[in-house]
Every structure is written in C-alpha cells, then in structure tokens.
Tab-separated table of C-alpha atoms in Angstrom:
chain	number	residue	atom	x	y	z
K	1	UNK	CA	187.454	81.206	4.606
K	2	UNK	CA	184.558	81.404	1.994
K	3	UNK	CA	182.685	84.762	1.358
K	4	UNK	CA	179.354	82.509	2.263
K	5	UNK	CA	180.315	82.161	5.845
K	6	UNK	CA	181.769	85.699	6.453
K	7	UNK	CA	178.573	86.809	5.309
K	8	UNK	CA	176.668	84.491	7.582
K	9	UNK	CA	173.034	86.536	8.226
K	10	UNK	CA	173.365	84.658	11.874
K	11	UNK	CA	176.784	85.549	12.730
K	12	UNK	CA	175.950	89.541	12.124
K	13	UNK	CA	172.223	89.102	13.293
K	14	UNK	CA	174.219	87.862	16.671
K	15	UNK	CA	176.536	90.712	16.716
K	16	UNK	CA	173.913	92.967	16.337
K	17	UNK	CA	171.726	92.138	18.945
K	18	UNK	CA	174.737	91.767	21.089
K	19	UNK	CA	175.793	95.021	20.841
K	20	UNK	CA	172.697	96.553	20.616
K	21	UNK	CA	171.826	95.762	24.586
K	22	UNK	CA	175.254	96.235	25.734
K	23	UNK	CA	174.629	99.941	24.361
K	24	UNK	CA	171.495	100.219	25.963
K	25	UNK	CA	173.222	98.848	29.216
K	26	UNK	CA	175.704	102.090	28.546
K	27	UNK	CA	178.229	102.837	30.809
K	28	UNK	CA	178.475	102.212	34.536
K	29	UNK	CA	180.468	103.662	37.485
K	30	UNK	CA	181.024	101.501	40.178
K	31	UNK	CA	183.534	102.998	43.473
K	32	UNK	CA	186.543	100.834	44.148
K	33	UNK	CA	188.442	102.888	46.633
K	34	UNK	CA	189.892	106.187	45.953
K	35	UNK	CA	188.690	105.605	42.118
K	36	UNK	CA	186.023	104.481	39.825
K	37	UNK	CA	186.042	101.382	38.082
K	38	UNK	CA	184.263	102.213	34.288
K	39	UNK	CA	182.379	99.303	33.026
K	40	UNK	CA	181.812	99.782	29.138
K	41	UNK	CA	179.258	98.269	26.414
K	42	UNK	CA	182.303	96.511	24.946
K	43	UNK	CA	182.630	94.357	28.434
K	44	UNK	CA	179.061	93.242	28.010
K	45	UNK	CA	179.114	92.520	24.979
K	46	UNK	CA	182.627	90.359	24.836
K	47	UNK	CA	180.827	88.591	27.952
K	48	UNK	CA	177.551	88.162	25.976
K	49	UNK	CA	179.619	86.855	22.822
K	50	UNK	CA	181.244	84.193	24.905
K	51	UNK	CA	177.995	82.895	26.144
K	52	UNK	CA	176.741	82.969	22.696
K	53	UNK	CA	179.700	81.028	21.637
K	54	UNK	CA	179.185	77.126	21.108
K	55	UNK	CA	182.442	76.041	22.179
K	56	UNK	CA	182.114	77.574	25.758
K	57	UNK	CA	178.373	76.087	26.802
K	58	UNK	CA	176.298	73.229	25.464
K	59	UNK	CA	173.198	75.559	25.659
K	60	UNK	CA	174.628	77.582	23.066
K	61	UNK	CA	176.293	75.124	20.868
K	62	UNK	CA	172.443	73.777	20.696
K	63	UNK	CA	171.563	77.575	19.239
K	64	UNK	CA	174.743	78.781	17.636
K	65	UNK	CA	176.340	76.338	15.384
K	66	UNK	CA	180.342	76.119	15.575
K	67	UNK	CA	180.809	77.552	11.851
K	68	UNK	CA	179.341	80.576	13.158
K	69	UNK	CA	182.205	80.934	15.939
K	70	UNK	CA	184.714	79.871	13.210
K	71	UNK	CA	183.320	82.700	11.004
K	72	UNK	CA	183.561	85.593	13.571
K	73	UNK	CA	187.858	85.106	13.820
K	74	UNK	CA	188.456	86.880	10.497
K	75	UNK	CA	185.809	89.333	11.618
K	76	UNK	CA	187.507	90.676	14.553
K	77	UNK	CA	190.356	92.210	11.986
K	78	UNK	CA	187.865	93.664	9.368
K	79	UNK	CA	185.706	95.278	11.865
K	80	UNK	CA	188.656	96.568	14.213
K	81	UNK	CA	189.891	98.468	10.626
K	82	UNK	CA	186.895	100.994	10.710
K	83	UNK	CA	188.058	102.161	14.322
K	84	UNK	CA	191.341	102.584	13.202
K	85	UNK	CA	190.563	104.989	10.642
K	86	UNK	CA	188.485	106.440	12.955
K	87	UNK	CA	190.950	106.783	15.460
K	88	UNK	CA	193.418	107.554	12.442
K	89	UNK	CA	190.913	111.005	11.786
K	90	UNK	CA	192.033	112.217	15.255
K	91	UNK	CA	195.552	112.601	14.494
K	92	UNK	CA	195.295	115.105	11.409
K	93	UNK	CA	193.267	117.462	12.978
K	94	UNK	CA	195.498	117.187	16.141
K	95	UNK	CA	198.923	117.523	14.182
K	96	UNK	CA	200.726	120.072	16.138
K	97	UNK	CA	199.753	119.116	19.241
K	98	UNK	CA	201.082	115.772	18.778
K	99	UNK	CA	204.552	117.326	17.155
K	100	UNK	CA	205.205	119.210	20.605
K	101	UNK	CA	204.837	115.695	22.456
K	102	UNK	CA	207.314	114.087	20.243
K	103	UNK	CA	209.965	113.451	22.465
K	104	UNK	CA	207.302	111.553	24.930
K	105	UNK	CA	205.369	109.356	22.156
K	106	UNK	CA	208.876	108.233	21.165
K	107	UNK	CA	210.472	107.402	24.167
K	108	UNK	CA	207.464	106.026	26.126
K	109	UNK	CA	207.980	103.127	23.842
K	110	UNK	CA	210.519	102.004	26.146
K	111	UNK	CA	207.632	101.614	28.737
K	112	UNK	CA	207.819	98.405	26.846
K	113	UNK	CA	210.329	97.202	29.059
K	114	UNK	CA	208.710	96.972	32.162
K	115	UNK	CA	206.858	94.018	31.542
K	116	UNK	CA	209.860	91.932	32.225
K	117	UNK	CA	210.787	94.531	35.380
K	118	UNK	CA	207.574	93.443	37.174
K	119	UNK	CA	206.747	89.773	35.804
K	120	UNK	CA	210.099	88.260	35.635
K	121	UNK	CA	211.128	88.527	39.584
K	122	UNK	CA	208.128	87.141	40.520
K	123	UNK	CA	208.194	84.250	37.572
K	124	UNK	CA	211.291	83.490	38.556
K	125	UNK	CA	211.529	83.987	42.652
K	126	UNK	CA	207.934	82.507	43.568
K	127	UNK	CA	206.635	80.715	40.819
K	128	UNK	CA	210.162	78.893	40.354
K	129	UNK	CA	209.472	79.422	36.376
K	130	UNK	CA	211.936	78.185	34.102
K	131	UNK	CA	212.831	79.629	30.597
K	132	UNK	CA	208.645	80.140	30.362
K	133	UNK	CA	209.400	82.927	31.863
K	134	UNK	CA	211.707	84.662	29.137
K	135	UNK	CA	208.677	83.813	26.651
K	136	UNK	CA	206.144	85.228	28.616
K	137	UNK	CA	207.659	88.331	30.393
K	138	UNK	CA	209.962	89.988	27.513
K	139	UNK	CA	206.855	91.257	25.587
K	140	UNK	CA	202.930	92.156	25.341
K	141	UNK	CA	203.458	88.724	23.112
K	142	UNK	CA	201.367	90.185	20.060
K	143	UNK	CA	201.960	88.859	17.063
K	144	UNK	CA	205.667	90.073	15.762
K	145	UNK	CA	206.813	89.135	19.344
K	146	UNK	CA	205.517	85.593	18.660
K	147	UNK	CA	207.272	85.772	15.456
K	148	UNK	CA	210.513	86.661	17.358
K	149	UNK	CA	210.563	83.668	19.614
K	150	UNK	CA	209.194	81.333	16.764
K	151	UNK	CA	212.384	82.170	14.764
K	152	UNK	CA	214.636	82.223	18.045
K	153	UNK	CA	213.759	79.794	20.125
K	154	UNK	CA	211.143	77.531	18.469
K	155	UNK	CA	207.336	77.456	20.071
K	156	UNK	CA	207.350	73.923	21.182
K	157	UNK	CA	210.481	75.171	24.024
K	158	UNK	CA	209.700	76.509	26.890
K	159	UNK	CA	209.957	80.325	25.855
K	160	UNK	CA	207.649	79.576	22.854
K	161	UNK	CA	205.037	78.107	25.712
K	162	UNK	CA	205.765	80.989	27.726
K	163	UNK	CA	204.952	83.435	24.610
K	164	UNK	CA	201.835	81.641	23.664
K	165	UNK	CA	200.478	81.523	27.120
K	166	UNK	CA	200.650	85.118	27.431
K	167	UNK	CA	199.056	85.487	23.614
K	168	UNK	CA	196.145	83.355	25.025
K	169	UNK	CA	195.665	85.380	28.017
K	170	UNK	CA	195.668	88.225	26.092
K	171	UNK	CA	193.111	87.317	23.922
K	172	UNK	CA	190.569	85.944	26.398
K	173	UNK	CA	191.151	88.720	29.062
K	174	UNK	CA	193.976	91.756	27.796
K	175	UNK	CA	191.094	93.723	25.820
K	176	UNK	CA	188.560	93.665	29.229
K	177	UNK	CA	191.720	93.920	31.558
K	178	UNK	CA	193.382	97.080	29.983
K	179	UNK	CA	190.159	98.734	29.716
K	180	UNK	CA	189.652	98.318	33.487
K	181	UNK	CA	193.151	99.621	34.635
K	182	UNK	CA	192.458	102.745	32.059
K	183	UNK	CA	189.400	103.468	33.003
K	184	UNK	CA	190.105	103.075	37.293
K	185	UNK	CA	193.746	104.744	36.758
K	186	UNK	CA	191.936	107.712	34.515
K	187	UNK	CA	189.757	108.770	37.786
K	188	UNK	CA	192.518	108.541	39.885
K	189	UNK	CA	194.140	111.441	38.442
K	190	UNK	CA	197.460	110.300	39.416
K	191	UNK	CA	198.579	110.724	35.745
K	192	UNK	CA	198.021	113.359	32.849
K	193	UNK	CA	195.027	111.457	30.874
K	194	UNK	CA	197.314	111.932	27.529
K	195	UNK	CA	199.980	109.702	29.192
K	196	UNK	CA	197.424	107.705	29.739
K	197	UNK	CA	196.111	107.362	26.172
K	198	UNK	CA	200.054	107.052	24.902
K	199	UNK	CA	200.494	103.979	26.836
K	200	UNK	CA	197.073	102.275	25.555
K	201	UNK	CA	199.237	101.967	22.356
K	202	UNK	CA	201.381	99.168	23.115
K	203	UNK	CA	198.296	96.886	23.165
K	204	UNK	CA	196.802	94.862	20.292
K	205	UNK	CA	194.211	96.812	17.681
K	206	UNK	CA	191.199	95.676	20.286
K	207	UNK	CA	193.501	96.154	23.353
K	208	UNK	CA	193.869	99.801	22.245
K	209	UNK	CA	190.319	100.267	21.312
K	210	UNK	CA	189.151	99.367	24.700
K	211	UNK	CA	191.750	101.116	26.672
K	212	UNK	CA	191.665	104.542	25.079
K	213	UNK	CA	187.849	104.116	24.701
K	214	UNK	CA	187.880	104.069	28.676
K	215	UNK	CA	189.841	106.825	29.514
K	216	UNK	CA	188.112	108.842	26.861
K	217	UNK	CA	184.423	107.574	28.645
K	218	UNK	CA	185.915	109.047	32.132
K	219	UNK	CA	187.112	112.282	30.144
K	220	UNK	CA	184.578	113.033	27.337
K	221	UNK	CA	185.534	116.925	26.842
K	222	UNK	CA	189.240	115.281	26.283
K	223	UNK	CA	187.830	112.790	23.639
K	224	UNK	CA	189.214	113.649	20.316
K	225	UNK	CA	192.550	114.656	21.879
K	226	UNK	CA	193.078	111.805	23.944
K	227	UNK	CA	192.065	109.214	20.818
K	228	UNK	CA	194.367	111.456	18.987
K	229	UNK	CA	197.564	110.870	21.392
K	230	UNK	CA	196.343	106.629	21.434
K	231	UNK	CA	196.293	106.628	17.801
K	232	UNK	CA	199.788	108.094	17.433
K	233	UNK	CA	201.245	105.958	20.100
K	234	UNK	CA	199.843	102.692	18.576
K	235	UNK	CA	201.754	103.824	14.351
K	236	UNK	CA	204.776	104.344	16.837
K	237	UNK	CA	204.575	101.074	18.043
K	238	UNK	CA	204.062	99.238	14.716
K	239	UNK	CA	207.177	101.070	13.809
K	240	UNK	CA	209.345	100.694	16.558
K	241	UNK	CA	207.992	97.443	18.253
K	242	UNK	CA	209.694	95.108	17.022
K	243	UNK	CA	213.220	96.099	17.329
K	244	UNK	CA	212.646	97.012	20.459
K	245	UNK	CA	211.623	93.474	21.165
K	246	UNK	CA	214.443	91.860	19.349
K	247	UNK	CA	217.487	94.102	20.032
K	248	UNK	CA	216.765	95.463	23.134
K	249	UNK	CA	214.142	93.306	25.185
K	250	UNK	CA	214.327	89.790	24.445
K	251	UNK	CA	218.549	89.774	25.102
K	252	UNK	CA	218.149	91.437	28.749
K	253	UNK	CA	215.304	89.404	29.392
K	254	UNK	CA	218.034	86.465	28.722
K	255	UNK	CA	220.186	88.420	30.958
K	256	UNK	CA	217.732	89.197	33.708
K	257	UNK	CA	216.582	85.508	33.781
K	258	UNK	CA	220.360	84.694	34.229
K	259	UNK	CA	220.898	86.722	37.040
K	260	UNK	CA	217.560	85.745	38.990
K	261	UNK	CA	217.830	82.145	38.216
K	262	UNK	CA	221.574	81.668	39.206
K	263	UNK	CA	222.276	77.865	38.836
K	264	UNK	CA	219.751	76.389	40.789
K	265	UNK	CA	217.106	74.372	39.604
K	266	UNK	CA	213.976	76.045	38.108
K	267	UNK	CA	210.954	74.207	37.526
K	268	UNK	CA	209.270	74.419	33.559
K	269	UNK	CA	206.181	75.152	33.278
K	270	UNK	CA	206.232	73.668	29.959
K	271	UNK	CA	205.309	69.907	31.543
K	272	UNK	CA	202.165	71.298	33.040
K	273	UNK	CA	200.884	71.862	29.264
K	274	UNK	CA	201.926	68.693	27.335
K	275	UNK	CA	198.447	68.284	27.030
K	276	UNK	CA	197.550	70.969	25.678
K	277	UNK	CA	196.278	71.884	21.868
K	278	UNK	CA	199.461	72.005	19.828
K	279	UNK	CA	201.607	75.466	19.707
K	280	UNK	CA	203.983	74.639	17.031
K	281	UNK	CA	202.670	77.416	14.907
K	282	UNK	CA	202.044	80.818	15.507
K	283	UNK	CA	198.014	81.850	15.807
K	284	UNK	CA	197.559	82.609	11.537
K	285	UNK	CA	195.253	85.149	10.291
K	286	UNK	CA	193.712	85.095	6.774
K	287	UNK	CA	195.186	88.774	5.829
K	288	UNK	CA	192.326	90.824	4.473
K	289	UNK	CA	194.524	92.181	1.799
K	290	UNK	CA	194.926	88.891	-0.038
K	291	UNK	CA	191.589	88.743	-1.574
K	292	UNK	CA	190.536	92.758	-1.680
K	293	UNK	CA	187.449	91.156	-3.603
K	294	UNK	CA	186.234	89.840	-0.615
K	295	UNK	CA	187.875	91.767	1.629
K	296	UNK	CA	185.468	94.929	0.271
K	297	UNK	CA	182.214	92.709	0.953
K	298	UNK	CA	183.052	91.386	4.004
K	299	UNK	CA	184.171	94.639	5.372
K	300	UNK	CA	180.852	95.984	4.091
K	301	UNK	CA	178.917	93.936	6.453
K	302	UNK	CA	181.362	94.404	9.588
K	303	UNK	CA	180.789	98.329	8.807
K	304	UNK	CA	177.063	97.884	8.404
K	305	UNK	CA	177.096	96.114	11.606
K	306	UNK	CA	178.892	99.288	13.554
K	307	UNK	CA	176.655	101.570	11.997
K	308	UNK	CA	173.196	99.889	13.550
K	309	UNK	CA	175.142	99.745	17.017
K	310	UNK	CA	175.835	103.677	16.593
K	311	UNK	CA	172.088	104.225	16.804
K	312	UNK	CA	172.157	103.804	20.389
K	313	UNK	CA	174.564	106.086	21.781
K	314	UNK	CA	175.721	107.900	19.021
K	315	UNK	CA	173.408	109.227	16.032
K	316	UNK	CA	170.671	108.134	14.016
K	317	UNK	CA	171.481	105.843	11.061
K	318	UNK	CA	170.776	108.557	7.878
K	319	UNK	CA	173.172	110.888	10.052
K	320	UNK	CA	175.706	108.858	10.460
K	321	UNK	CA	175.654	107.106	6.947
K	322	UNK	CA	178.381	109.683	5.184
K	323	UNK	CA	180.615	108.925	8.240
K	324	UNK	CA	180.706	105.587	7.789
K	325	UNK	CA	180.583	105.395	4.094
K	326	UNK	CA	183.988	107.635	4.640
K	327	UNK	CA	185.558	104.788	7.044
K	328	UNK	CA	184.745	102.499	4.833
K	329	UNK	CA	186.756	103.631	2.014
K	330	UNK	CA	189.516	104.785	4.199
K	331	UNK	CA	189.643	101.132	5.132
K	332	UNK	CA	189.931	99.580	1.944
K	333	UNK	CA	192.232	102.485	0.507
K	334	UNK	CA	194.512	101.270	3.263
K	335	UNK	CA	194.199	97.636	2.539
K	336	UNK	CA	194.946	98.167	-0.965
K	337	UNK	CA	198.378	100.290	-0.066
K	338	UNK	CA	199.279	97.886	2.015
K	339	UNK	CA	198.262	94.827	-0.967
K	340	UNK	CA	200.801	96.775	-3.727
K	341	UNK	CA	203.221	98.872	-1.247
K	342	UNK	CA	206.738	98.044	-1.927
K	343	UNK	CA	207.683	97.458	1.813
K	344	UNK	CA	205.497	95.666	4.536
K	345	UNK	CA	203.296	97.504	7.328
K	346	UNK	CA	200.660	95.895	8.677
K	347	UNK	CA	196.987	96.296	7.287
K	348	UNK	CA	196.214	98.854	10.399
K	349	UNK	CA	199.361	100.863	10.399
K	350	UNK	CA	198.692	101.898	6.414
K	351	UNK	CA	194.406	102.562	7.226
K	352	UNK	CA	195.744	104.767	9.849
K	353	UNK	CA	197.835	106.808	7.899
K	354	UNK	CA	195.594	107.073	5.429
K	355	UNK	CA	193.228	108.387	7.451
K	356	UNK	CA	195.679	110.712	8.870
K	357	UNK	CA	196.928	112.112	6.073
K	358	UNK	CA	192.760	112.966	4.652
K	359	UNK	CA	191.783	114.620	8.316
K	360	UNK	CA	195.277	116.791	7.996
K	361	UNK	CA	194.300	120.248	7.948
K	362	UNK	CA	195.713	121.227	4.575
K	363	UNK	CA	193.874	118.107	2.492
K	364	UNK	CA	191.366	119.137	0.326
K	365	UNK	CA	187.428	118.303	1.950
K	366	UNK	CA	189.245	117.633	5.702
K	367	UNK	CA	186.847	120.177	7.684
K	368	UNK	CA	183.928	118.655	5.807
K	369	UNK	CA	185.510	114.790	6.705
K	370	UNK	CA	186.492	115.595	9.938
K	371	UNK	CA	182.419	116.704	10.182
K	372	UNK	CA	180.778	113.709	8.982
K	373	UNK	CA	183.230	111.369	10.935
K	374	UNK	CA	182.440	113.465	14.484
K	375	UNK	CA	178.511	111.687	13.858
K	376	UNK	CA	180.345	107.893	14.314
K	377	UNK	CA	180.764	107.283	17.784
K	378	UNK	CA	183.988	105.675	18.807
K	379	UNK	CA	182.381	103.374	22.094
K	380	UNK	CA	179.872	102.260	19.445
K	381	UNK	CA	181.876	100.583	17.108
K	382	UNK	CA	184.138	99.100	19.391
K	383	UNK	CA	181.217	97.327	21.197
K	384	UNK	CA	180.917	95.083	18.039
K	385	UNK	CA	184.542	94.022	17.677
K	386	UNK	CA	184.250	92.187	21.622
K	387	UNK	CA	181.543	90.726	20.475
K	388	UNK	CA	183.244	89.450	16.910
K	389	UNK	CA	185.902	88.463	20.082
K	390	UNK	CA	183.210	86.496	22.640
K	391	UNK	CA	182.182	84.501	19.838
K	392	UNK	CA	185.296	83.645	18.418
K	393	UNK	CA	187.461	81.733	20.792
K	394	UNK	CA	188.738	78.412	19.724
K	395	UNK	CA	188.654	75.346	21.149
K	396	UNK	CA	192.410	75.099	20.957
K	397	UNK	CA	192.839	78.862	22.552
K	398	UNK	CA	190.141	77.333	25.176
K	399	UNK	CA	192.601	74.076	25.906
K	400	UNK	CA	195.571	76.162	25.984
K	401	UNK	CA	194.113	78.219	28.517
K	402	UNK	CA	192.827	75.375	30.831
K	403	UNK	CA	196.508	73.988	30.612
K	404	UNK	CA	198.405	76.722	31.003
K	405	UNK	CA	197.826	77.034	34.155
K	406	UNK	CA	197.290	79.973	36.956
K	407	UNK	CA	201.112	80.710	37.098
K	408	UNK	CA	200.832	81.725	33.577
K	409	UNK	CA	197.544	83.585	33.731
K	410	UNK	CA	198.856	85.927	36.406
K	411	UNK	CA	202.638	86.517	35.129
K	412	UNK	CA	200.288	87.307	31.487
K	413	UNK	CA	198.461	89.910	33.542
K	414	UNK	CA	201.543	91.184	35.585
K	415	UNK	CA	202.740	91.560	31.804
K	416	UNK	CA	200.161	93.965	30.714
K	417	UNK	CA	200.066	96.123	33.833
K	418	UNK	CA	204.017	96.365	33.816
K	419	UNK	CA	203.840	97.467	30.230
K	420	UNK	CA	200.899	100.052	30.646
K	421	UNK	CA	202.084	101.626	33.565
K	422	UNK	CA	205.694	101.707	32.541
K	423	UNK	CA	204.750	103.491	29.310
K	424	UNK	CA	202.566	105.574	31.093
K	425	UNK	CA	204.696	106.901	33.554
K	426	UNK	CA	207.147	107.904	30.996
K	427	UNK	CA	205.288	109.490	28.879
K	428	UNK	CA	203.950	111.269	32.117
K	429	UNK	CA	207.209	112.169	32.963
K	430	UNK	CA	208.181	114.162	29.285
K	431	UNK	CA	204.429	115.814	29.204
C-alpha cells in the first residue's frame, strides 16, 4: 500500500475523533447477575468505526470513501505495536514475579485444547457438522493455525472453510467478545485475576489488548501486574503455539471428530458458503518490516494518533510525549530485529522483548523508562486500534460472514470461550 494513503489526514482525523468520544464515554458497569459486565472505550469505538466504515452503510460510504477503509487494514498492525511494547514494559519490572509462575504460564498453554473439548461435541452432535468442524474447533484460527490447515488440508475443503469461518468471526466479534467474558468473569471472582490475564494470551495482538485491558479496568490497583502476567502469556504463545496446534491439537481433533462422527452421515457446511468471497488464500498482511522506510512514518502517525486519545483518560499531551517517543522507538527497534534476525518471530514477539529486556531492572535508564512509560495509558491506546478495526472490514470478510452461516458463528464463539476458560482454569489451578 502507498505511504500517501497510510498517511491519509481523513483516515487518522476519523480515528481520532472516534476515539476521542469513546474516551469521554469512559467506562461503564452494567449488573448481569452475580457479576458486572465492563463496557470499555475500545467497544465504542470498534462500533463507531464500523458505522464509519463505507462498506457496512450507504450513509457512510457517501462520507467515507472506500480507500479510506482499505487504508486502515495495515493500520491495525502498526498501531497494535505501540501496546505491545507497552505491555512488553510490564514484564521487566515484574521479572521475578513472573519466574515463580513459570510452571503455570507454561502449561496453561494447553488451555489451548479446550476449544475443541467444548465446540466439537456440539459441531458434531447438533449441528451435524462435517469436517468444518475439525477447521473450526482445533484452534483460536489466528494466523499460523490458518497456515497449518492451508498446508494440510487446503482452504477450499471443508476444514479450510471451517478455519476461515472462525478467522472471520474472530475478527468482526473475538476482540469485543473476549473483552466481555474478561471483564464479567474478573468481578465474579471465581478465578485469581492473574489466571485471568494468562489466558487473555492465547488471543490475537487486539484480542489480548482488549481482554487484559478489561480485567485490568475491574482491578486497577492490579494493573501493571496483571498486564505483566498477559504480556508473558501472549511471547509464550508465539513460541509454543504452533506446535501445539500441529503436533498435538489438530491430530486429536482428527481423532475426536472420528469418534463423534462414527460412520454416519454428517452434513458440510461447506455447501452453505459456495457463494461466498473466495478463501483459497490465507487473509495476507503487508509485513511492516518489509519497507522500515515507511514502516517508521506510518508508525509515526498511528503513535501520534494514541497519544491525542491519551489526553482523555490518561495525561496531558507534553506529559506524555517522552512516553510515547520511548514506544515508538521500542517499536521500530523491534521491527528492525525482526527485518535482519537470523530466525523468524513475528514483528510483536521481537517489540516485546525488546521492550522487556529495556524495563529489566538491571538495564541502564529502566527506573527512568519505566517512569515516563507509567504517563501512557494502556485503555487509551487500545481505543484507537478498534477503531483502525471498525473501519477496516472488507467486503469479502463481510460476504464470508453473511455466508457462513449461524452454525459457524456460534461454534467460532464456543471456540474462544473454550480456549479462555480452559487456559484460565489451569493456570488457576498452578497459582
């Protein structure tokens, strides 16, 4: 994409404003039950950006044109980096605390598996899925899981429709939905709020972001610890994730579809969506690190744009101007490690260790870091990213999820709430 239209004065302008009134809005409390379900600025403004976006309503099409939408895809990556490294400059200063959990941020992973434990049955038993249902239950289908059943199976088969309607669901609804079910399981108190924060890390960058940004609204004297705990779980999960998918998920999801299925007939979902936009390729993202060039300038603007929506409910904009200079180049540090570095880890995984390793109590200038960083709120530049989000979604992510169908939306969901509560109860368990 050209450096012209990620620097579209509109598309930011948008994003601004956007985030700017769901700020304002702030946080609300509403009783469901025994609980509280937390309704954040990043919900408004991910509902805002969608009615902003010109593929969703004629009004705004007529307001918004469609290169703007196209523009704010990319822009969901470079302005989810800056949390990262913010949530990265948690972990140092949290070090030893995080050591003595080991044993649970490792093995919580496996929480992973209960997506398939809760989805499958019902995929299976009551929706009378066929092989969609290996596709769309083995995984939290982000992007290496895609990968897995691209290479495997193929994505126009049934488990690469299965996979891709879970990736779709995800994307329209897994950011709001996981930040809902942290926030209302939070003020239960049924679990320790760290387990909690361990399993937001299975999600996606924005899935994570809203989800430990929810439990840490219900807890704020547990902020920096619990962000601290989500951060960690989320580098374990870059690490781990995929093997876990490939050697030890996706072959007893074969064997747990095998055993519900039996031989009688199941029937595929798959014909339900032979209408829909094309799946034969994974979803593609332009990697920032390609083009550092504009990478740095582009990020400049996403970081700008966080920075104005920190005025609101975090500090004022000369205050908070070392912080973010500091996330900034923590970003592109990262990007540029993970541009040269010998061995592949994703963009995030590298800014998060970087910004580990220059909050860690024995780097030089880490107290004085950690100080300017503490004046960036984390709520605040979330709030952007759902935005980037709202106005982003495709046409063809639009069509898929009209064709899908409701069988798939609710096994996708069923998906994330197996995986989150599987992880968290683990983790729960070895606290």
């Amino acid at each position: 994409m050209s450096l012209s239209s990620l620097l579209d004065w509109r598309l930011h302008a948008l994003v601004v404003m956007t985030a700017l009134l769901s700020e304002l809005i702030g946080i609300q409390r509403l009783p469901l039950g025994p609980g509280t379900l937390l309704l954040l600025p990043l919900f408004y403004a991910f509902i805002l950006g969608v009615l902003l976006n010109p593929n969703v309503t004629r009004t705004a099409g007529k307001l918004v044109p469609a290169r703007v939408s196209h523009a704010a895809g990319p822009l969901i990556l470079l302005s989810i980096m800056p949390f990262i490294a913010r949530f990265g400059s948690t972990i140092g200063p949290a070090i030893e605390d995080l050591i003595d959990a080991g044993p649970a941020l490792i093995l919580q992973e496996l929480g992973n598996l209960g997506t398939m434990l809760i989805a499958m049955p019902l995929a299976v038993l009551v929706f009378k899925m066929g092989r969609e249902a290996i596709g769309a239950t083995y995984s939290i289908a982000r992007e290496p899981n895609i990968a897995v059943i691209s290479d495997k199976y193929g994505l126009k088969g049934p488990e690469g429709v299965g996979v891709m309607g879970t990736y779709v669901v995800g994307t329209m609804f897994g950011t709001l939905w996981f930040a809902l079910m942290a926030g209302y399981l939070t003020s239960l108190e049924l679990f320790d709020p760290r387990a909690l924060a361990m399993a937001c890390g299975v999600g996606s960058g924005s899935m994570v972001a809203a989800c430990s940004a929810a439990i840490a609204g219900t807890l704020p004297e547990l902020k920096d610890e619990l962000m601290a705990f989500a951060g960690a779980s989320n580098l374990m999960t870059y690490a781990t994730g995929l093997y876990l998918s490939l050697f030890i998920a996706l072959p007893l999801a074969e064997k747990l579809y095998g055993l519900l299925s039996g031989k009688r007939r199941v029937q595929a979902v798959g014909a339900q969506v032979t209408g829909a936009p094309s799946v034969d390729d994974a979803p593609q993202e332009e990697r920032p690190e390609r083009d550092l060039p504009k990478t740095a300038l582009a990020m400049a603007a996403a970081c700008a744009v966080g920075w104005v929506a920190n005025t609101v409910n975090g500090t004022d904009l000369l205050t908070a101007l070392p912080g973010m200079l500091i996330l900034y180049a923590m970003t592109m540090i990262g990007l540029v490690i993970t541009r040269f570095a010998p061995f592949y880890l994703p963009g995030v995984a590298w800014v998060s260790l970087v910004s580990i390793v220059m909050t860690l109590p024995w780097f030089p200038g880490s107290a004085w870091l950690t100080e300017q960083l503490a004046a960036v709120n984390f709520l605040a530049i979330v709030t952007p990213v759902l935005a980037y989000a709202g106005l982003a979604l495709t046409p063809r992510e639009l069509g898929m999820f009209r064709q899908a169908g409701w069988k798939l939306v609710i096994i996708a969901m069923l998906v994330f709430t197996g995986t989150f509560l599987a992880s968290a109860l683990i983790a729960d368990l070895l606290l």
